[in-house]
XYZ file of C-alpha atoms in Angstrom:
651
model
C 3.984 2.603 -61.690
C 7.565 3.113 -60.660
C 10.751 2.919 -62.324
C 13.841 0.236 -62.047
C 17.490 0.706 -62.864
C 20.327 -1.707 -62.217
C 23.453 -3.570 -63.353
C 25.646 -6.484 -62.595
C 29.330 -6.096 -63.337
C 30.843 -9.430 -65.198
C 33.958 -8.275 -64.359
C 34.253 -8.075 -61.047
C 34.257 -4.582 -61.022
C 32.619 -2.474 -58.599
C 29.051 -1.213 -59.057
C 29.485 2.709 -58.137
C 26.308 5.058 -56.425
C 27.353 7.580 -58.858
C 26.599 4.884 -61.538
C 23.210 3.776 -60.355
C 22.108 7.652 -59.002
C 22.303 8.604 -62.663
C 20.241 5.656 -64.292
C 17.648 6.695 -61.751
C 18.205 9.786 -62.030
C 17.642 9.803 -65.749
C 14.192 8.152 -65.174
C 12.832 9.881 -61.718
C 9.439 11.010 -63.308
C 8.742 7.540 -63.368
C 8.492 8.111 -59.642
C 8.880 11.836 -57.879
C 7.507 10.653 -54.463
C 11.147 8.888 -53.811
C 13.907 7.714 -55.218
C 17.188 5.325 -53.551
C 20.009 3.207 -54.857
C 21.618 0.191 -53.290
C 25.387 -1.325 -53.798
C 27.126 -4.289 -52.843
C 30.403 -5.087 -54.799
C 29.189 -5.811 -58.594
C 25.427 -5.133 -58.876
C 23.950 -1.912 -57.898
C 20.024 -1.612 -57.971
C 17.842 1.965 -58.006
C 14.094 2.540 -57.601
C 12.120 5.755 -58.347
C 8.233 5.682 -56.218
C 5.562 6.485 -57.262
C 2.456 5.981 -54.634
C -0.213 4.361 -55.529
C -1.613 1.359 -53.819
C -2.053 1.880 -49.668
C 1.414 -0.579 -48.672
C 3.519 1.336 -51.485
C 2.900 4.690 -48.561
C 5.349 3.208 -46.846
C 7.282 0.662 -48.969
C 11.449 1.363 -49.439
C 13.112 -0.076 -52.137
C 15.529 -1.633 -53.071
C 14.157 -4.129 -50.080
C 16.857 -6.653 -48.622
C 15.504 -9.690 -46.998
C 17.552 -12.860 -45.928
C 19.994 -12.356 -48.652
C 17.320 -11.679 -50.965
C 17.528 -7.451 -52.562
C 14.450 -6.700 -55.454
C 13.814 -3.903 -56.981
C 10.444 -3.881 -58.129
C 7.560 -1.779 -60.304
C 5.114 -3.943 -59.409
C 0.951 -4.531 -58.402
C -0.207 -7.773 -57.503
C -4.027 -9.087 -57.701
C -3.590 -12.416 -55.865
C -2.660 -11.297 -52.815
C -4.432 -12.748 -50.179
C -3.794 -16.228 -52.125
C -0.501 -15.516 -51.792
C -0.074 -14.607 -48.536
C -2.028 -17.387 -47.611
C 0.351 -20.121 -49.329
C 3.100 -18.387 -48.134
C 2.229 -18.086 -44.281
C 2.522 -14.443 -44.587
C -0.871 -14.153 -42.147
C 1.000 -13.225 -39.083
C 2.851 -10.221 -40.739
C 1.525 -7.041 -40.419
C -0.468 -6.268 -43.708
C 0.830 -2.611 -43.797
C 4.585 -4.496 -43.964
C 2.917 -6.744 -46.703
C 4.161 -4.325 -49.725
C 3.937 -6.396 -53.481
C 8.117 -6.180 -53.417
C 7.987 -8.170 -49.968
C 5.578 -10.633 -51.506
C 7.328 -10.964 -54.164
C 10.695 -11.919 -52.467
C 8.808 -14.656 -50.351
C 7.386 -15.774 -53.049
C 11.411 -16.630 -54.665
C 12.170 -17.638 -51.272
C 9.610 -20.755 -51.695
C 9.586 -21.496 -55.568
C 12.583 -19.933 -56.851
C 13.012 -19.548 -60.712
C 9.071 -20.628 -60.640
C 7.489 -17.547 -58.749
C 7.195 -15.683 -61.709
C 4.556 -18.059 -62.898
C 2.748 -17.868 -59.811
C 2.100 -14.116 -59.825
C -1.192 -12.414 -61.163
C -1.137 -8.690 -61.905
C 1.429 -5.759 -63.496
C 4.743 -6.527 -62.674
C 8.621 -6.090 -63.522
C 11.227 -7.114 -60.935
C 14.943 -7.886 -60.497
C 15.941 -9.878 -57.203
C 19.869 -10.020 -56.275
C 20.293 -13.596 -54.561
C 23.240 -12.942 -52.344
C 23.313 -16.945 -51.778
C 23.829 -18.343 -55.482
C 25.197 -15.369 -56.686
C 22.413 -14.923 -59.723
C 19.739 -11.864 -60.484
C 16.774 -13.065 -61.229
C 14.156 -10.828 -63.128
C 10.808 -11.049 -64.881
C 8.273 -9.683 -66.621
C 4.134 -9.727 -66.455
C 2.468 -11.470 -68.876
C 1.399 -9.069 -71.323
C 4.290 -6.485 -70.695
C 2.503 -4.005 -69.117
C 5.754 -2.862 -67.449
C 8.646 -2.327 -70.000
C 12.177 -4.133 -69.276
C 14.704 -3.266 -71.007
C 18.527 -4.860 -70.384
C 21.918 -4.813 -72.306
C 24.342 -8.262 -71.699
C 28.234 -7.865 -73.057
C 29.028 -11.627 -71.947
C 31.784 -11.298 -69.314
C 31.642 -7.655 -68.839
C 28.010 -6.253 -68.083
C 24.533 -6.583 -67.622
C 22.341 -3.834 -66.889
C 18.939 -3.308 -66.953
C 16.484 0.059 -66.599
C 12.293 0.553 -67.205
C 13.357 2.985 -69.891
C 16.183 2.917 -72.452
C 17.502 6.410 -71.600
C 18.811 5.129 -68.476
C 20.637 2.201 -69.533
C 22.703 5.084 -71.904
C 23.818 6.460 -68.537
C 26.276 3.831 -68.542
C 29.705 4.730 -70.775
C 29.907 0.851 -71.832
C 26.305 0.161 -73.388
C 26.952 1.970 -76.754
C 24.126 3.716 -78.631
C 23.866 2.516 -82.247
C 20.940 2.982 -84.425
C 19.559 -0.458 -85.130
C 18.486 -0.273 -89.086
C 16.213 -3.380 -88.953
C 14.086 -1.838 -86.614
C 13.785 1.085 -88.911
C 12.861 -1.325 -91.343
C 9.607 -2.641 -89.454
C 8.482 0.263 -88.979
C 8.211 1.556 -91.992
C 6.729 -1.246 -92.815
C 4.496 -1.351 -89.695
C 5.819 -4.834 -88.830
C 5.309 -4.903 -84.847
C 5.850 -8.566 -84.080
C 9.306 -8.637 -82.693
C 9.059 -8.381 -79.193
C 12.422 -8.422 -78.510
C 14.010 -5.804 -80.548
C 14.406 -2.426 -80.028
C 15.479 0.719 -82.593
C 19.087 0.356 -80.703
C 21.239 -2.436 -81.637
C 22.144 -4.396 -78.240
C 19.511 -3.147 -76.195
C 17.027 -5.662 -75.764
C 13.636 -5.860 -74.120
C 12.756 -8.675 -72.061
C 9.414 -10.219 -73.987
C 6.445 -10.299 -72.047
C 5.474 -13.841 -69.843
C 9.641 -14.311 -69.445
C 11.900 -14.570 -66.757
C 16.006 -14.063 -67.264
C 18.589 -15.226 -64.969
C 22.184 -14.419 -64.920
C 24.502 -16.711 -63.044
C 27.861 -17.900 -62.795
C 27.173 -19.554 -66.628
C 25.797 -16.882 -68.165
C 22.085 -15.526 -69.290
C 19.619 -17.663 -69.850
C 15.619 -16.408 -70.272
C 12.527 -18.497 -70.788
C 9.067 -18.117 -71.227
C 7.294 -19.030 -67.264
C 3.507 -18.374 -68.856
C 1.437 -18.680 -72.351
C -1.863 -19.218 -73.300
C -3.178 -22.524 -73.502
C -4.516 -22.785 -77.554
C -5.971 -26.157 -77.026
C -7.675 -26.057 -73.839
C -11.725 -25.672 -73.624
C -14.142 -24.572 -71.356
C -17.736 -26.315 -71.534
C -20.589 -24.843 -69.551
C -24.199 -25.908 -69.837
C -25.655 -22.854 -71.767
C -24.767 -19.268 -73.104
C -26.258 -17.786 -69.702
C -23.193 -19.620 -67.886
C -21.077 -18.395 -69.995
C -22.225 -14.876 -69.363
C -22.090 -15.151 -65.762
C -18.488 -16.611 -66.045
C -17.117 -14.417 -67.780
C -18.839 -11.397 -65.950
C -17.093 -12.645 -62.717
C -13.786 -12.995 -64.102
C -14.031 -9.291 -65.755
C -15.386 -8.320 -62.425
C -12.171 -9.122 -60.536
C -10.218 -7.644 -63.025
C -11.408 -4.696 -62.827
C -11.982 -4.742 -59.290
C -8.075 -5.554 -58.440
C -6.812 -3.018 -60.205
C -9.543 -0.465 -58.065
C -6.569 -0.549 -55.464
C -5.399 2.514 -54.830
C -4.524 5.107 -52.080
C -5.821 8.078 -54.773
C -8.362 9.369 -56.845
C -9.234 6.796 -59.770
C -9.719 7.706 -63.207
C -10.597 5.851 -66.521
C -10.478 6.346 -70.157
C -14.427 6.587 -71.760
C -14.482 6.836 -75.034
C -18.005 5.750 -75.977
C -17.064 2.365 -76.973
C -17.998 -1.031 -75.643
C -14.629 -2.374 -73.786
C -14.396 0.828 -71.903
C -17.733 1.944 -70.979
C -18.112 -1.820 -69.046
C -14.833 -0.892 -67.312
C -16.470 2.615 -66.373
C -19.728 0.995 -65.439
C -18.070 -2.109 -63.614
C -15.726 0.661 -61.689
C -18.140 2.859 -60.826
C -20.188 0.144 -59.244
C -17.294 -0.982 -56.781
C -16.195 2.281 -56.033
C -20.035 3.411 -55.039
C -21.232 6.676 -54.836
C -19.272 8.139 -51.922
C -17.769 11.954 -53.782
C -14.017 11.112 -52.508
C -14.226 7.553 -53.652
C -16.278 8.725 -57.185
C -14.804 7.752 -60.544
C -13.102 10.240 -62.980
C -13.610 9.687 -66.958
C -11.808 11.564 -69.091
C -13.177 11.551 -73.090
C -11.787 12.782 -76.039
C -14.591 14.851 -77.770
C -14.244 15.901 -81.471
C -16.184 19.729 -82.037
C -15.387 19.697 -85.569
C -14.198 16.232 -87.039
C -17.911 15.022 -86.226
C -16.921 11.649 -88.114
C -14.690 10.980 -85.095
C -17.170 12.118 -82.516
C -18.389 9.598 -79.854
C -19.671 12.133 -77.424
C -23.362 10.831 -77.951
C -22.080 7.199 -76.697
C -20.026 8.257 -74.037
C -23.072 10.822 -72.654
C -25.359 7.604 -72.744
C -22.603 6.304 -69.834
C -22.604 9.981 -67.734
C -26.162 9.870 -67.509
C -26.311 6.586 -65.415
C -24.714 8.940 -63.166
C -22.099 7.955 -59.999
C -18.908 9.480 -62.086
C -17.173 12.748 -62.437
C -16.703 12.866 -66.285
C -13.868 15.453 -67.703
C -13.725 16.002 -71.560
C -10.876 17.280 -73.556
C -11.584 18.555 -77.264
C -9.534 16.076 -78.847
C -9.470 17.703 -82.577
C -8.319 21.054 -80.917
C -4.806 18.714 -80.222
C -2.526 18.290 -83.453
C -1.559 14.700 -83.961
C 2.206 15.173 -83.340
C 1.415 17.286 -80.658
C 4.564 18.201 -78.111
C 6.619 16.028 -80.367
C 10.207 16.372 -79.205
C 8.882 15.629 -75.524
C 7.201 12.575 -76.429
C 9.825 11.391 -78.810
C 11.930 11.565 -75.273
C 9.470 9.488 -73.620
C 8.646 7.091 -76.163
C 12.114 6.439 -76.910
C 11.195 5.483 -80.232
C 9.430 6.985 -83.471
C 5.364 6.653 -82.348
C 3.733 3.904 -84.084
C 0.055 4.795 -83.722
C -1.227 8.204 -85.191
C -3.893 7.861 -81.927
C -1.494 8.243 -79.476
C -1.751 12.328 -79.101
C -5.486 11.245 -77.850
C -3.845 9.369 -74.956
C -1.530 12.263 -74.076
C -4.365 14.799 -73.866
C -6.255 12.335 -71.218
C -3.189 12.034 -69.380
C -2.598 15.430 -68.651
C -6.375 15.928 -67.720
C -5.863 13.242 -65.755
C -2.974 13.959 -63.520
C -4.319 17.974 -63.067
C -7.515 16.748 -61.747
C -5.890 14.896 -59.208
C -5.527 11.295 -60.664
C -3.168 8.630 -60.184
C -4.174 5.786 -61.515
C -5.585 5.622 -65.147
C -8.157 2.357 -66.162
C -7.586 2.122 -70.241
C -10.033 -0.201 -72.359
C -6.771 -1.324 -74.650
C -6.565 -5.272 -75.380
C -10.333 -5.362 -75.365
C -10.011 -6.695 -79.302
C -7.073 -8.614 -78.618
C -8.164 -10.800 -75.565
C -11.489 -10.774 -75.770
C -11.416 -10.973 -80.134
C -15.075 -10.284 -82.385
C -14.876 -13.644 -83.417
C -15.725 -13.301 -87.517
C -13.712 -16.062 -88.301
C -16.093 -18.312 -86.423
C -18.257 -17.437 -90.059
C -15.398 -18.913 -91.941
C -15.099 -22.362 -89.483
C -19.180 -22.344 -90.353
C -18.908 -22.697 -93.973
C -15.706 -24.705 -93.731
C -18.202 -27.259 -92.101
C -20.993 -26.964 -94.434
C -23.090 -25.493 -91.927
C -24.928 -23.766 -93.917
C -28.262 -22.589 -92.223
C -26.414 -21.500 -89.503
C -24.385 -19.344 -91.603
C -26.608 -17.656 -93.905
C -28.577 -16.855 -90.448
C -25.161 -14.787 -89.402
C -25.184 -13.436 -92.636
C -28.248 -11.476 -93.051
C -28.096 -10.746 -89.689
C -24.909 -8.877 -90.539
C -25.935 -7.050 -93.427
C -29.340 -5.776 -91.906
C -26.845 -4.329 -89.197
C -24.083 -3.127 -91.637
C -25.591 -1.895 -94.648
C -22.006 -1.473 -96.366
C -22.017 -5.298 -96.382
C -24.032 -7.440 -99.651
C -25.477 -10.018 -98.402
C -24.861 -11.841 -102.199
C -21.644 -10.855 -102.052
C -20.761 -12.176 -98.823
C -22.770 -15.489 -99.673
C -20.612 -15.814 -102.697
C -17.491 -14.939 -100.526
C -17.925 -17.528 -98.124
C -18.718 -20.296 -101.003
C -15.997 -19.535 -103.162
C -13.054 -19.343 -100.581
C -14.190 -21.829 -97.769
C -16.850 -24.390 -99.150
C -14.687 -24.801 -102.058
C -11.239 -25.272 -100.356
C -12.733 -28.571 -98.584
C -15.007 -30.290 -101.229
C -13.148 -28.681 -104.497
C -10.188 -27.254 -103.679
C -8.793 -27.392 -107.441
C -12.231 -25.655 -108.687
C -11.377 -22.786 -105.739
C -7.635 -22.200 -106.421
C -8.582 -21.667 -110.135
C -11.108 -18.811 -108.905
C -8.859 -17.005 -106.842
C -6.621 -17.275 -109.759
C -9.211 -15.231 -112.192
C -8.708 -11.676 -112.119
C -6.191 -12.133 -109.241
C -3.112 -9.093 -109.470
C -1.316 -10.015 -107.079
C 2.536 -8.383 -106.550
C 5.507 -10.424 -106.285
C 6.655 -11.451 -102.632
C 7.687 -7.877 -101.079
C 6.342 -5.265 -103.788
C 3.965 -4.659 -101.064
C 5.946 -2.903 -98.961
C 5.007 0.999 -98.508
C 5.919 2.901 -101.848
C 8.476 5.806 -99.437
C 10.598 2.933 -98.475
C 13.936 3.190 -100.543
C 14.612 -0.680 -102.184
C 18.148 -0.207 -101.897
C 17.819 -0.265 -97.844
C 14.684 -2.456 -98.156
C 17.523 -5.080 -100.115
C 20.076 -4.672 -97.552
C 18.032 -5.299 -94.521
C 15.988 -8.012 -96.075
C 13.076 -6.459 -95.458
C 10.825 -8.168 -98.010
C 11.487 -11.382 -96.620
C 11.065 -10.078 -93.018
C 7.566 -8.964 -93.874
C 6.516 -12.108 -95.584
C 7.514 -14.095 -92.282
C 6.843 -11.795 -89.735
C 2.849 -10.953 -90.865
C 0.378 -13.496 -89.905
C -0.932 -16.050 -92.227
C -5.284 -15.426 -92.108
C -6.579 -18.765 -90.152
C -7.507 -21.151 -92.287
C -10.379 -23.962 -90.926
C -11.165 -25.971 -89.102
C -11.161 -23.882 -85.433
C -9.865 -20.696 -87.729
C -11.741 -18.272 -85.004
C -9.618 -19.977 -82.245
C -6.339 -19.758 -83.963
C -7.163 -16.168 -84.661
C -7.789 -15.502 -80.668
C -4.359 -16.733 -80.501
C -2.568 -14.764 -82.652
C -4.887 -11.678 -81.209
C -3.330 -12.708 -77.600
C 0.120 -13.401 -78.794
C 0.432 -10.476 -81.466
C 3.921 -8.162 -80.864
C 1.634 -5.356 -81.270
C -0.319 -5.746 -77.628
C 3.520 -5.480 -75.742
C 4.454 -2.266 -77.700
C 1.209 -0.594 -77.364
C 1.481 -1.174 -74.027
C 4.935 -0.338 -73.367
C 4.447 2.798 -75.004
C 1.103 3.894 -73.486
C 3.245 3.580 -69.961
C 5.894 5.504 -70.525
C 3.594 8.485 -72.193
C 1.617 7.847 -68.847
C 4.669 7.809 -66.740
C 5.396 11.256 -67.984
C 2.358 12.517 -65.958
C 3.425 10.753 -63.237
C -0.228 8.251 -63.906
C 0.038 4.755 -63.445
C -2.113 2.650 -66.669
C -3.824 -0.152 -65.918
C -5.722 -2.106 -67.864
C -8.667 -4.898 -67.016
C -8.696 -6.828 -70.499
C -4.661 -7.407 -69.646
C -5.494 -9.626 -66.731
C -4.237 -13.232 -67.193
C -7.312 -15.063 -66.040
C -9.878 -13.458 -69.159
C -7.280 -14.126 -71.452
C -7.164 -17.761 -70.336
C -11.272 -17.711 -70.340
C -11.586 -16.022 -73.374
C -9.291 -18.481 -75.493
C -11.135 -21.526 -74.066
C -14.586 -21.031 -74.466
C -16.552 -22.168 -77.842
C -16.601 -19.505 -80.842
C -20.286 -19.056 -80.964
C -20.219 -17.537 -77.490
C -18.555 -14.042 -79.319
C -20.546 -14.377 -82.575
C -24.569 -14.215 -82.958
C -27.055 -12.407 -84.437
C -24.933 -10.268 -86.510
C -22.800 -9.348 -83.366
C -19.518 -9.733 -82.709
C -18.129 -10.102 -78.929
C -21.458 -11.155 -77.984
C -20.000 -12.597 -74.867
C -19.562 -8.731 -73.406
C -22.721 -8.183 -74.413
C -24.437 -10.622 -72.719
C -22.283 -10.529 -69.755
C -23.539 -6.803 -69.062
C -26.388 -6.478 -70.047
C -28.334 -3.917 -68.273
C -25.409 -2.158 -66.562
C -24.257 -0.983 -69.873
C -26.672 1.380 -71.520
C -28.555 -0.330 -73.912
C -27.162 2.134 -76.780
C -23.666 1.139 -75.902
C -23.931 -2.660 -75.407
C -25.708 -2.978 -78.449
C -24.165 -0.846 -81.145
C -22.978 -2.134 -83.742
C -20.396 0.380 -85.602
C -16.814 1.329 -83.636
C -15.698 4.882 -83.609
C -12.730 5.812 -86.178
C -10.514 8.512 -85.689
C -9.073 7.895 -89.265
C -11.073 10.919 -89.996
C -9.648 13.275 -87.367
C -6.173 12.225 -88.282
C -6.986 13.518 -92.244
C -8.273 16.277 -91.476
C -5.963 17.589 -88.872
C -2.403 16.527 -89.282
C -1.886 19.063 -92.350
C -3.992 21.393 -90.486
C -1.786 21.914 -87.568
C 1.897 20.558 -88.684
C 1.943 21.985 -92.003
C 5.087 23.905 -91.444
C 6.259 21.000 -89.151
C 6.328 18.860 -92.208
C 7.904 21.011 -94.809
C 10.556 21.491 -92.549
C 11.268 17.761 -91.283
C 10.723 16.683 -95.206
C 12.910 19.579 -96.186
C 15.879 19.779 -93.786
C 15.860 16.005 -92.858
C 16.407 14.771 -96.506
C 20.148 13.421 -96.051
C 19.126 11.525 -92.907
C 15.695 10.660 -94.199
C 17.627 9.227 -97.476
C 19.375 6.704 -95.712
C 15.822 4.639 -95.354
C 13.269 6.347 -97.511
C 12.613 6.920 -101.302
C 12.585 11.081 -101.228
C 11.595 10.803 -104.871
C 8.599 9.153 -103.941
C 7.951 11.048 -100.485
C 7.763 14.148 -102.180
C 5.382 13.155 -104.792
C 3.143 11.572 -101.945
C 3.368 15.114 -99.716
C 3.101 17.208 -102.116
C -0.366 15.172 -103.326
C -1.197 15.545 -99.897
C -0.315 19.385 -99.920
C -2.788 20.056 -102.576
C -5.865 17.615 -102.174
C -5.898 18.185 -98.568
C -6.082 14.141 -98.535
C -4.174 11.161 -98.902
C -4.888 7.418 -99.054
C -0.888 7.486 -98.181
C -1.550 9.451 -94.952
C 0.062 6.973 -92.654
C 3.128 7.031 -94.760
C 3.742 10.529 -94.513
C 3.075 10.654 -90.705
C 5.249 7.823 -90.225
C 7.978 9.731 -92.433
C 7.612 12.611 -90.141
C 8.039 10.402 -87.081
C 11.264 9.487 -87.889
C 12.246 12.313 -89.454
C 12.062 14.291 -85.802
C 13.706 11.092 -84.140
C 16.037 10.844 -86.213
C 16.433 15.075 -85.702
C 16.959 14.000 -82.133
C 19.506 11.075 -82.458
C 22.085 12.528 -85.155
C 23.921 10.661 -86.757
C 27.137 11.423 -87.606
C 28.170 8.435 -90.427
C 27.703 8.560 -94.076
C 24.765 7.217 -95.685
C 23.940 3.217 -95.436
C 23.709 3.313 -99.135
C 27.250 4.115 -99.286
C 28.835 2.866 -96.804
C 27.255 -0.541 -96.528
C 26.900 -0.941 -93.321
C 23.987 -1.899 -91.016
C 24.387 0.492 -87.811
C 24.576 4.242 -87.628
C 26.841 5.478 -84.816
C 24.931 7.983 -83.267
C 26.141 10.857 -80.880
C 25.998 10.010 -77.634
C 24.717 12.799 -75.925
């Protein structure tokens, strides 16, 4: 975890110190150990340090080498491979920093290193020779990029947006389509931002900017087609429990205490108990957890799952009492951080750990996150099963499921499966006639969230944005694996990630997180879908993989924890006022992209049954209400001024 500033004048013009020492400056609690700036004629680059890993102790950037100047927030995993293909041996390993690797690494393949890294990475490199910056981003997005290009005049480039606004030329303008998405919780564009012109740079792409302008492309993906046959589900076990392994072991490097999220649930208890194993028993080298526990929102509670992890013993566990913390908690500050209204009501959990965290000493932060994404339950394998007329198999799975989840018929599900999978091969006039009975469905859009004015829903197009922005459901044959895909590829895994950094980078913590690691994702997508579904279980794989260094309790439960509850019962409970006065002194702003009509009936429901089935409407309202507090904006309404930016001040 560090932070990256820079800028390439178009021009011709001069890149300035003063120029470059404020985009850092603007971002230095990305990295308080040390901060520098570098200039030659038209591009300027800046670094902020935060020390981690052992070689970042002594590791100065912006680094110049042969004509070659990066500025990095970087941690690569393939090191030794590296250094090994690129005849580093000889050098002395405390000079081997990931910056220095990195810049050999362009030396020998160019445009094509990107492809060739493994780990968290963002990175621009100044090649003095042909004139072009060259800068990429880790697979997943881990590391946030963000840049703004004016063609001919600038290009600059910062890990947070409030740096890039530093600059007097990169204008700050309210970008109304992001507004749109989300309100209508519509993360897929991983491009966009909520300012028109600032971009980020999407996750598994490299940009270069030469004499003939910017050009980006994508250096990695997933591979949806390719498989991975092994002779039996033990193999498959052990495979994937050495890949998991090493990705939880690379990210163990680290010249500080180690923490790691435990929260009781199955993708990070086997990080804490795969941790804990590699960094042994030693007290200086022993693992921190930090849980949210929930004293009076019991539904929420996991504390009996995570204590099932403490008692194996070997870690240092830390609690915080998660339902003491409002969900909006310290909102102006992390509105400042986030850069953007929050879109996850969980995210207050995150910045209680944090804070635990970095007072108890802790640098570096292991998060479960992506486990569902990478790894996927694999419930759509059911769907491929009656799509084949596999019938014995399937009813197998089903009871299985509903003696495990009572809330599930097994008629029902039988019926389910027949009607809308069986039917769509053999008799697929008989099944679109079925779905047709008693169907209601709306017209294309009417399912957008009720607070969302139409007039600014019209304007921006948003109907039509949602119907080809959300995910079609997999249909069979191999619907499990093209449900893996869109898990892997969803917009949602970049900005959870990207937001969970810069909420960490506020503490000064740098996130990592095992199920992000490039090799399980590849593993995951190519192995067969039975390996993640049997016996009523989803992500069996895991389950096999450690079983008995998980606690039985954990790597066999069934049911997921839910802080839906704690959300309901506390948001009213602590932001009451809050909310009457964002809802109440907010309404001309608020008006521009919300129906107040229907956001008061919807809050005051709220007010007076002390529950909502529109709760995340209301806390999203609220959310950009206080954003919006903090951006003003100046123009008249969109409604009547038809037009799609808001000029906001500045300052």
């Amino acid at each position: 975890m560090s932070g990256i500033a820079g800028l390439l004048g178009l021009d011709g013009r001069p890149a300035t110190p003063p120029e470059i020492g404020g985009m850092v400056h603007e971002i230095a609690h990305r990295g308080p150990d040390r901060t520098s700036t570098w200039a030659d004629g038209p591009v300027g680059l800046g670094h902020c340090m935060l020390h981690t890993t052992p070689e970042s102790i002594e590791e100065y950037l912006p680094l110049e080498i042969d004509g070659l100047v990066i500025t990095a927030d970087a941690r690569i995993d393939n090191r030794e491979d590296l250094i090994q293909a690129l005849a580093l041996g000889d050098c002395p390993r405390t000079d081997l920093t990931d910056s220095r690797i990195i810049v050999a690494a362009y030396a020998k393949w160019g445009e094509h290193c990107a492809g060739r890294l493994l780990g968290d990475f963002c990175f621009a490199l100044w090649d003095k020779r042909r004139s072009t910056l060259f800068c990429a981003r880790d697979p997943f997005g881990v590391r946030p990029f963000y840049y703004y290009y004016a063609p001919r005049r600038l290009f600059a480039f910062a890990s947070e947006i409030k740096a890039l606004f530093r600059l007097p030329d990169v204008p700050r303008r309210i970008n109304e389509q992001r507004i749109g998405d989300y309100l209508a919780i519509l993360p897929g564009d991983k491009v966009a931002t909520f300012y028109e012109g600032i971009s980020r740079l999407a996750p598994a792409h490299a940009a270069t900017l030469g004499p003939h302008g910017l050009s980006i492309r994508q250096y990695w993906s997933v591979d949806p087609d390719h498989e991975v046959r092994l002779n039996g589900t033990g193999d498959y076990a052990s495979a994937y429990r050495r890949i998991f392994d090493e990705a939880v072991r690379c990210r163990l490097r680290s010249a500080f205490p180690v923490g790691s999220a435990l929260s009781g649930g199955l993708d990070s208890s086997a990080i804490v108990c795969v941790a804990r194993d590699h960094l042994g028993p030693g007290e200086a080298r022993r693992l921190r957890t930090f849980s949210g526990v929930f004293d009076e929102v019991k539904a929420s509670d996991e504390r009996k799952y995570i204590d099932f992890v403490i008692q194996q013993g070997a870690v240092d566990p830390h609690y915080i009492s998660a339902d003491a913390i409002s969900p909006l908690v310290d909102l102006s500050r992390v509105l400042w951080h986030t850069e953007e209204p929050v879109w996850t009501p969980n995210l207050f959990l995150h910045w209680g750990l944090y804070r635990s965290a970095r007072d108890s000493g802790v640098r570096i932060f292991l998060d479960g996150f992506l486990g569902d994404n990478i790894v996927g339950h694999g419930w759509d394998h059911l769907r491929d099963l009656a799509f084949a007329w596999r019938w014995p198999r399937l009813l197998r799975e089903l009871k299985a499921v509903a003696k495990r989840k009572p809330e599930y018929s097994y008629p029902s599900m039988v019926w389910d499966y027949f009607r809308h999978i069986s039917l769509d091969r053999f008799a697929p006039q008989a099944a679109r006639t079925l779905r047709r009975i008693g169907s209601d469905k709306q017209p294309q859009g009417q399912d957008l969230p009720s607070i969302i004015d139409p007039d600014f829903a019209r304007r921006i197009g948003l109907a039509e944005r949602r119907t080809t922005m959300l995910p079609q459901p997999p249909a069979p044959p191999n619907a499990a694996r093209k449900r893996l895909h869109q898990d892997i590829t969803a917009g949602e895994v970049a900005l959870g990630l990207e937001t969970a950094n810069k909420l960490a980078a506020s503490f000064s913590i740098d996130d990592r997180y095992p199920f992000s690691d490039r090799r399980l994702a590849e593993f995951s997508m190519a192995i067969p879908a039975e390996q993640r579904v049997h016996d009523g279980f989803s992500r069996m794989i895991v389950r096999r993989a450690l079983q008995g260094q998980l606690p039985d309790q954990v790597c066999w439960r069934s049911d997921k924890g839910n802080l839906a509850h704690n959300l309901q019962a506390s948001l009213l409970k602590y932001e009451g006022p809050l909310l009457d006065d964002l809802f109440t002194n907010e309404r001309q702003t608020l008006g521009c992209y919300l129906d107040l009509e229907r956001l008061d009936r919807v809050y005051g429901r709220y007010k007076r049954e002390q529950r909502s089935a529109q709760l995340h409407e209301i806390w999203a309202a609220a959310n950009l209400a206080a954003w919006l507090r903090q951006h003003p904006a100046p123009t008249p309404s969109p409604r009547s001024a038809q037009q799609r930016t808001t000029e906001v001040s500045n300052t």
